[in-house]
Short mmCIF file of C-alpha atoms and ligand atoms in Angstrom, two decimals:
data_model
loop_
_atom_site.label_atom_id
_atom_site.label_comp_id
_atom_site.label_asym_id
_atom_site.label_seq_id
_atom_site.Cartn_x
_atom_site.Cartn_y
_atom_site.Cartn_z
CA MET Y 1 15.13 -39.35 -7.43
CA ARG Y 2 16.94 -37.28 -4.09
CA ILE Y 3 16.09 -34.05 -2.46
CA ASP Y 4 18.67 -32.81 0.02
CA ILE Y 5 17.01 -29.63 1.95
CA LEU Y 6 19.72 -27.61 3.73
CA THR Y 7 18.08 -25.61 6.62
CA VAL Y 8 18.97 -23.71 9.87
CA VAL Y 9 15.99 -25.49 11.46
CA PRO Y 10 15.72 -28.74 10.56
CA GLU Y 11 12.70 -29.39 13.01
CA LEU Y 12 10.49 -27.81 11.18
CA LEU Y 13 10.68 -29.93 8.49
CA VAL Y 14 10.23 -33.01 10.32
CA SER Y 15 6.37 -33.51 10.15
CA PRO Y 16 5.88 -32.31 6.73
CA LEU Y 17 7.99 -34.86 5.21
CA GLY Y 18 7.61 -37.68 7.60
CA GLU Y 19 3.80 -38.40 6.72
CA SER Y 20 1.15 -39.73 4.54
CA ILE Y 21 2.36 -39.51 0.61
CA LEU Y 22 5.59 -37.87 1.11
CA LYS Y 23 6.42 -40.74 3.86
CA ARG Y 24 5.11 -43.60 2.08
CA ALA Y 25 7.07 -42.54 -1.40
CA GLN Y 26 9.95 -42.63 0.41
CA ASN Y 27 9.36 -46.01 1.96
CA LYS Y 28 8.80 -47.43 -1.46
CA GLY Y 29 12.07 -45.85 -2.51
CA LEU Y 30 10.50 -43.48 -5.46
CA VAL Y 31 12.39 -40.65 -3.42
CA GLU Y 32 14.99 -40.13 -1.01
CA ILE Y 33 14.64 -36.62 0.67
CA VAL Y 34 17.33 -35.90 3.30
CA VAL Y 35 17.69 -32.85 5.46
CA HIS Y 36 20.48 -31.50 6.29
CA ASN Y 37 21.70 -29.08 9.41
CA ILE Y 38 23.50 -26.27 7.76
CA ARG Y 39 25.07 -25.45 11.56
CA ASP Y 40 26.82 -29.12 10.98
CA TYR Y 41 28.94 -27.19 8.20
CA THR Y 42 30.43 -24.51 10.40
CA THR Y 43 33.62 -24.70 11.75
CA ASP Y 44 33.64 -22.27 15.26
CA ARG Y 45 32.70 -23.11 18.61
CA HIS Y 46 29.15 -21.25 18.45
CA ARG Y 47 28.39 -22.83 15.10
CA GLN Y 48 27.47 -19.59 13.34
CA VAL Y 49 25.55 -19.22 10.42
CA ASP Y 50 24.46 -15.69 10.19
CA ASP Y 51 26.25 -12.53 10.86
CA TYR Y 52 25.61 -8.57 10.78
CA PRO Y 53 24.86 -7.22 7.12
CA PHE Y 54 27.28 -4.62 5.71
CA GLY Y 55 25.76 -1.40 5.04
CA GLY Y 56 24.17 -1.65 8.65
CA GLU Y 57 20.61 -2.55 7.84
CA ALA Y 58 18.34 -4.36 10.54
CA GLY Y 59 18.25 -7.99 10.57
CA MET Y 60 21.28 -10.72 10.07
CA VAL Y 61 22.55 -12.48 6.58
CA MET Y 62 23.25 -16.23 6.03
CA MET Y 63 26.96 -16.43 5.67
CA ALA Y 64 28.21 -17.73 2.25
CA GLU Y 65 30.85 -20.12 3.57
CA PRO Y 66 28.91 -22.91 5.55
CA VAL Y 67 26.18 -23.04 3.07
CA ALA Y 68 29.26 -23.33 0.55
CA ARG Y 69 30.47 -26.09 2.36
CA ALA Y 70 27.16 -28.00 2.69
CA ILE Y 71 26.34 -27.86 -1.07
CA ASP Y 72 30.24 -28.79 -2.03
CA SER Y 73 30.00 -31.74 0.38
CA LEU Y 74 26.53 -32.56 -1.57
CA ARG Y 75 28.05 -32.06 -5.00
CA ALA Y 76 31.28 -34.66 -4.26
CA GLU Y 77 28.90 -37.31 -3.99
CA ARG Y 78 26.62 -37.09 -6.75
CA HIS Y 79 25.59 -34.59 -9.70
CA TYR Y 80 22.92 -31.87 -8.66
CA ASP Y 81 20.40 -30.65 -11.42
CA GLU Y 82 18.99 -27.78 -9.76
CA ILE Y 83 20.07 -25.58 -6.37
CA ILE Y 84 17.03 -24.34 -5.79
CA TYR Y 85 17.20 -21.27 -2.98
CA THR Y 86 13.40 -20.64 -1.63
CA SER Y 87 12.88 -16.65 -1.21
CA PRO Y 88 10.01 -14.41 -1.77
CA ASP Y 89 12.06 -12.88 -4.72
CA GLY Y 90 12.03 -15.92 -6.95
CA VAL Y 91 9.93 -17.55 -9.64
CA ARG Y 92 6.26 -18.22 -8.72
CA HIS Y 93 5.98 -21.68 -7.82
CA ASP Y 94 3.37 -23.26 -9.97
CA GLN Y 95 2.32 -26.92 -11.22
CA HIS Y 96 4.26 -26.61 -14.36
CA GLU Y 97 7.50 -25.72 -12.29
CA ALA Y 98 6.77 -28.94 -10.04
CA ASN Y 99 6.32 -31.31 -13.26
CA ARG Y 100 9.52 -29.69 -14.41
CA LEU Y 101 11.08 -30.59 -11.35
CA SER Y 102 9.45 -34.15 -10.30
CA MET Y 103 11.62 -34.98 -13.85
CA MET Y 104 15.18 -34.21 -12.33
CA GLY Y 105 17.44 -36.78 -10.50
CA ASN Y 106 18.65 -34.83 -7.86
CA ILE Y 107 17.97 -31.64 -6.67
CA ILE Y 108 19.03 -29.26 -3.41
CA ILE Y 109 16.74 -26.71 -1.83
CA LEU Y 110 18.47 -24.30 0.28
CA CYS Y 111 16.56 -22.73 2.89
CA GLY Y 112 16.54 -19.22 3.25
CA HIS Y 113 16.52 -17.64 6.75
CA TYR Y 114 16.72 -14.19 8.60
CA LYS Y 115 17.15 -11.31 6.16
CA GLY Y 116 18.61 -13.58 3.24
CA LEU Y 117 21.54 -14.94 2.08
CA ASP Y 118 24.58 -13.39 1.13
CA GLN Y 119 24.21 -12.50 -2.80
CA ARG Y 120 27.42 -14.27 -3.54
CA LEU Y 121 26.41 -17.43 -2.74
CA ARG Y 122 23.22 -16.51 -4.74
CA ASP Y 123 25.09 -15.83 -7.45
CA THR Y 124 27.59 -18.43 -7.64
CA TYR Y 125 25.68 -21.56 -6.56
CA ILE Y 126 21.65 -20.91 -7.24
CA THR Y 127 20.39 -22.22 -10.33
CA ARG Y 128 16.73 -21.19 -9.80
CA GLU Y 129 15.32 -19.18 -6.92
CA ILE Y 130 11.59 -20.17 -5.91
CA SER Y 131 8.77 -18.36 -4.56
CA ILE Y 132 5.80 -19.84 -3.26
CA GLY Y 133 3.89 -16.67 -3.33
CA ASP Y 134 4.13 -13.10 -2.56
CA TYR Y 135 4.13 -12.88 1.06
CA VAL Y 136 6.95 -13.17 3.48
CA LEU Y 137 7.57 -16.29 5.50
CA THR Y 138 9.67 -16.82 8.69
CA GLY Y 139 11.92 -18.92 7.01
CA GLY Y 140 12.05 -20.90 3.68
CA GLU Y 141 11.42 -24.57 5.46
CA LEU Y 142 7.61 -24.42 4.95
CA ALA Y 143 8.08 -23.21 1.27
CA ALA Y 144 10.70 -26.03 0.60
CA ALA Y 145 8.22 -28.68 2.11
CA VAL Y 146 5.48 -27.41 -0.14
CA ILE Y 147 7.98 -27.58 -3.28
CA ALA Y 148 8.67 -31.01 -2.19
CA ASP Y 149 5.38 -32.14 -1.68
CA SER Y 150 3.89 -30.59 -5.09
CA ILE Y 151 7.18 -32.51 -6.74
CA VAL Y 152 7.11 -36.08 -5.06
CA ARG Y 153 3.55 -36.64 -5.42
CA LEU Y 154 4.13 -36.81 -9.14
CA LEU Y 155 6.55 -39.20 -9.01
CA PRO Y 156 5.01 -42.51 -10.73
CA GLY Y 157 3.53 -44.95 -8.17
CA ALA Y 158 3.56 -41.95 -4.92
CA ILE Y 159 -0.09 -41.80 -5.54
CA GLY Y 160 -2.21 -44.93 -5.62
CA ASP Y 161 -4.10 -44.10 -8.85
CA GLU Y 162 -1.55 -42.21 -11.05
CA GLU Y 163 -4.35 -40.96 -13.21
CA SER Y 164 -5.41 -38.66 -10.08
CA ALA Y 165 -2.34 -36.67 -10.02
CA LEU Y 166 -2.89 -36.26 -14.03
CA SER Y 167 -6.55 -35.13 -13.28
CA ASP Y 168 -5.34 -32.52 -10.75
CA SER Y 169 -6.39 -29.15 -11.00
CA PHE Y 170 -3.75 -27.10 -12.92
CA GLN Y 171 -2.20 -30.36 -14.54
CA ASP Y 172 -3.76 -29.32 -17.78
CA ASP Y 173 -4.00 -25.11 -16.98
CA LEU Y 174 -7.67 -25.94 -15.48
CA LEU Y 175 -9.55 -25.93 -12.18
CA ALA Y 176 -10.53 -29.55 -11.58
CA PRO Y 177 -14.51 -30.50 -12.07
CA PRO Y 178 -16.57 -31.05 -8.92
CA VAL Y 179 -16.44 -34.42 -7.43
CA TYR Y 180 -19.07 -36.21 -5.41
CA THR Y 181 -19.41 -39.35 -3.03
CA ARG Y 182 -22.35 -41.65 -1.67
CA PRO Y 183 -24.67 -40.93 -0.99
CA ALA Y 184 -26.13 -40.25 -4.19
CA GLU Y 185 -28.61 -37.88 -2.63
CA TRP Y 186 -27.76 -35.84 0.80
CA ARG Y 187 -29.83 -33.64 2.53
CA GLY Y 188 -32.10 -33.29 -0.55
CA LEU Y 189 -29.42 -31.98 -2.38
CA ARG Y 190 -28.65 -34.88 -6.02
CA VAL Y 191 -25.41 -35.55 -7.26
CA PRO Y 192 -25.66 -34.70 -11.18
CA ASP Y 193 -27.70 -37.53 -13.07
CA VAL Y 194 -24.63 -37.85 -15.59
CA LEU Y 195 -22.18 -39.15 -13.25
CA LEU Y 196 -24.88 -41.85 -12.34
CA SER Y 197 -25.18 -42.58 -15.89
CA GLY Y 198 -22.21 -45.20 -16.11
CA ASN Y 199 -21.67 -43.37 -19.46
CA PRO Y 200 -17.62 -42.62 -19.44
CA ALA Y 201 -17.50 -40.82 -22.55
CA LEU Y 202 -20.66 -38.55 -21.32
CA ILE Y 203 -19.10 -38.29 -18.13
CA ARG Y 204 -15.41 -37.13 -19.33
CA ASP Y 205 -17.27 -34.63 -21.57
CA TRP Y 206 -19.11 -33.20 -18.53
CA GLN Y 207 -16.19 -33.02 -16.51
CA HIS Y 208 -14.32 -30.83 -19.12
CA GLU Y 209 -17.29 -28.52 -19.28
CA GLN Y 210 -17.35 -28.03 -15.66
CA ALA Y 211 -13.54 -27.58 -15.27
CA MET Y 212 -13.63 -24.95 -18.00
CA GLU Y 213 -16.88 -23.09 -16.71
CA ARG Y 214 -14.89 -23.29 -13.33
CA THR Y 215 -11.65 -21.81 -14.40
CA GLU Y 216 -13.04 -19.28 -16.67
CA ARG Y 217 -15.20 -17.66 -13.28
CA LEU Y 218 -12.72 -18.46 -10.69
CA ARG Y 219 -9.45 -18.29 -12.47
CA PRO Y 220 -9.56 -16.71 -15.77
CA ASP Y 221 -5.80 -15.79 -15.93
CA LEU Y 222 -5.19 -20.00 -16.33
CA LEU Y 223 -6.39 -19.72 -19.62
CA LYS Y 224 -3.85 -17.10 -20.87
CA TYR Y 225 -0.99 -19.28 -18.98
CA GLU Y 226 2.16 -17.86 -19.82
CA PRO Y 227 5.24 -20.15 -18.25
CA THR Y 228 7.25 -18.59 -15.47
CA PRO Y 229 9.96 -16.48 -16.66
CA SER Y 230 12.74 -18.38 -16.13
CA ARG Y 231 15.91 -16.67 -14.49
CA GLU Y 232 19.06 -15.91 -16.58
CA GLN Y 233 20.93 -18.75 -14.17
CA SER Y 234 17.79 -21.10 -14.35
CA ASN Y 235 17.60 -24.40 -17.11
CA SER Y 236 15.21 -23.73 -19.97
CA PHE Y 237 11.41 -23.98 -18.94
CA GLU Y 238 11.50 -27.46 -21.22
CA LEU Y 239 10.54 -30.53 -19.37
CA PRO Y 240 13.73 -32.66 -19.51
CA ARG Y 241 14.18 -36.24 -19.39
CA ARG Y 242 13.33 -38.14 -16.63
CA GLU Y 243 16.38 -39.21 -15.25
CA GLY Y 244 16.35 -43.18 -14.54
CA GLY Y 245 17.86 -44.72 -11.45
CA THR Y 246 17.07 -44.03 -7.68
CA SER Y 247 17.80 -41.63 -5.39
CA ASN Y 248 21.16 -43.00 -3.62
CA GLU Y 249 22.98 -43.84 -7.13
CA VAL Y 250 25.94 -41.41 -7.47
CA ARG Y 251 26.25 -39.74 -11.12
N1 ADE C 1 10.70 -17.36 2.47
C1 ADE C 1 10.19 -16.23 3.12
N2 ADE C 1 9.19 -15.81 2.03
C2 ADE C 1 9.13 -17.09 1.08
C3 ADE C 1 7.80 -17.36 0.10
N3 ADE C 1 7.02 -16.83 0.23
N4 ADE C 1 8.44 -17.76 -0.77
C4 ADE C 1 9.58 -18.86 -0.81
N5 ADE C 1 10.65 -18.72 0.17
C5 ADE C 1 10.21 -17.78 1.34
#
């Protein structure tokens, strides 16, 4: 898989993408993540990427042309399955969306900045707008890092034990059951006996009961899960077939 991230502040992405599981997944060739500075696609001396809004409101607007040039140059190299714009207006990111995106071959994530992006670029290039929550960040970089992280950890081989991604919270619309490690008794508190029983079937049943109980108590909304409404320009919600091949494949 390949993820191209377009930003005006590439520095913000260095550490989130360059450490831990994301670093390992890139080193193993499971994913190629390439960060592009939108200013590199400007043609003027000042490398201008924003301008005043028509209509006179406060704040600056990301200009369409530098972003279009960046996307055009990427699209000349390969096909992209989704061109995502990070914005508080977007559909709320969740585990279903992470699963869906993890099946794709190549995606672009455009980080929003300033007051927003010229609507004409949104209308003509963007296939999906994603929000990571109902709050406003100073820019879309942290949102892009969250989205990329949630995708990459799902790629087969990205985390040591693949089972552990499958048993994450939300993966089956349930919160994860509680977990314990040694010692079996800590400050007078014992690990539930069933976990020490050595009986895998009993343990699985207990974990499922715990997951159900936790979900009902803490996130009853998950039990009535309805898929994120897809935007008219977005692809269907169905999980697509995983694209074969590695990141730098030109398609
Ligand atoms: N940019 C600013 N706020 C955002 C949010 N909540 N989600 C995604 N991108 C954003």
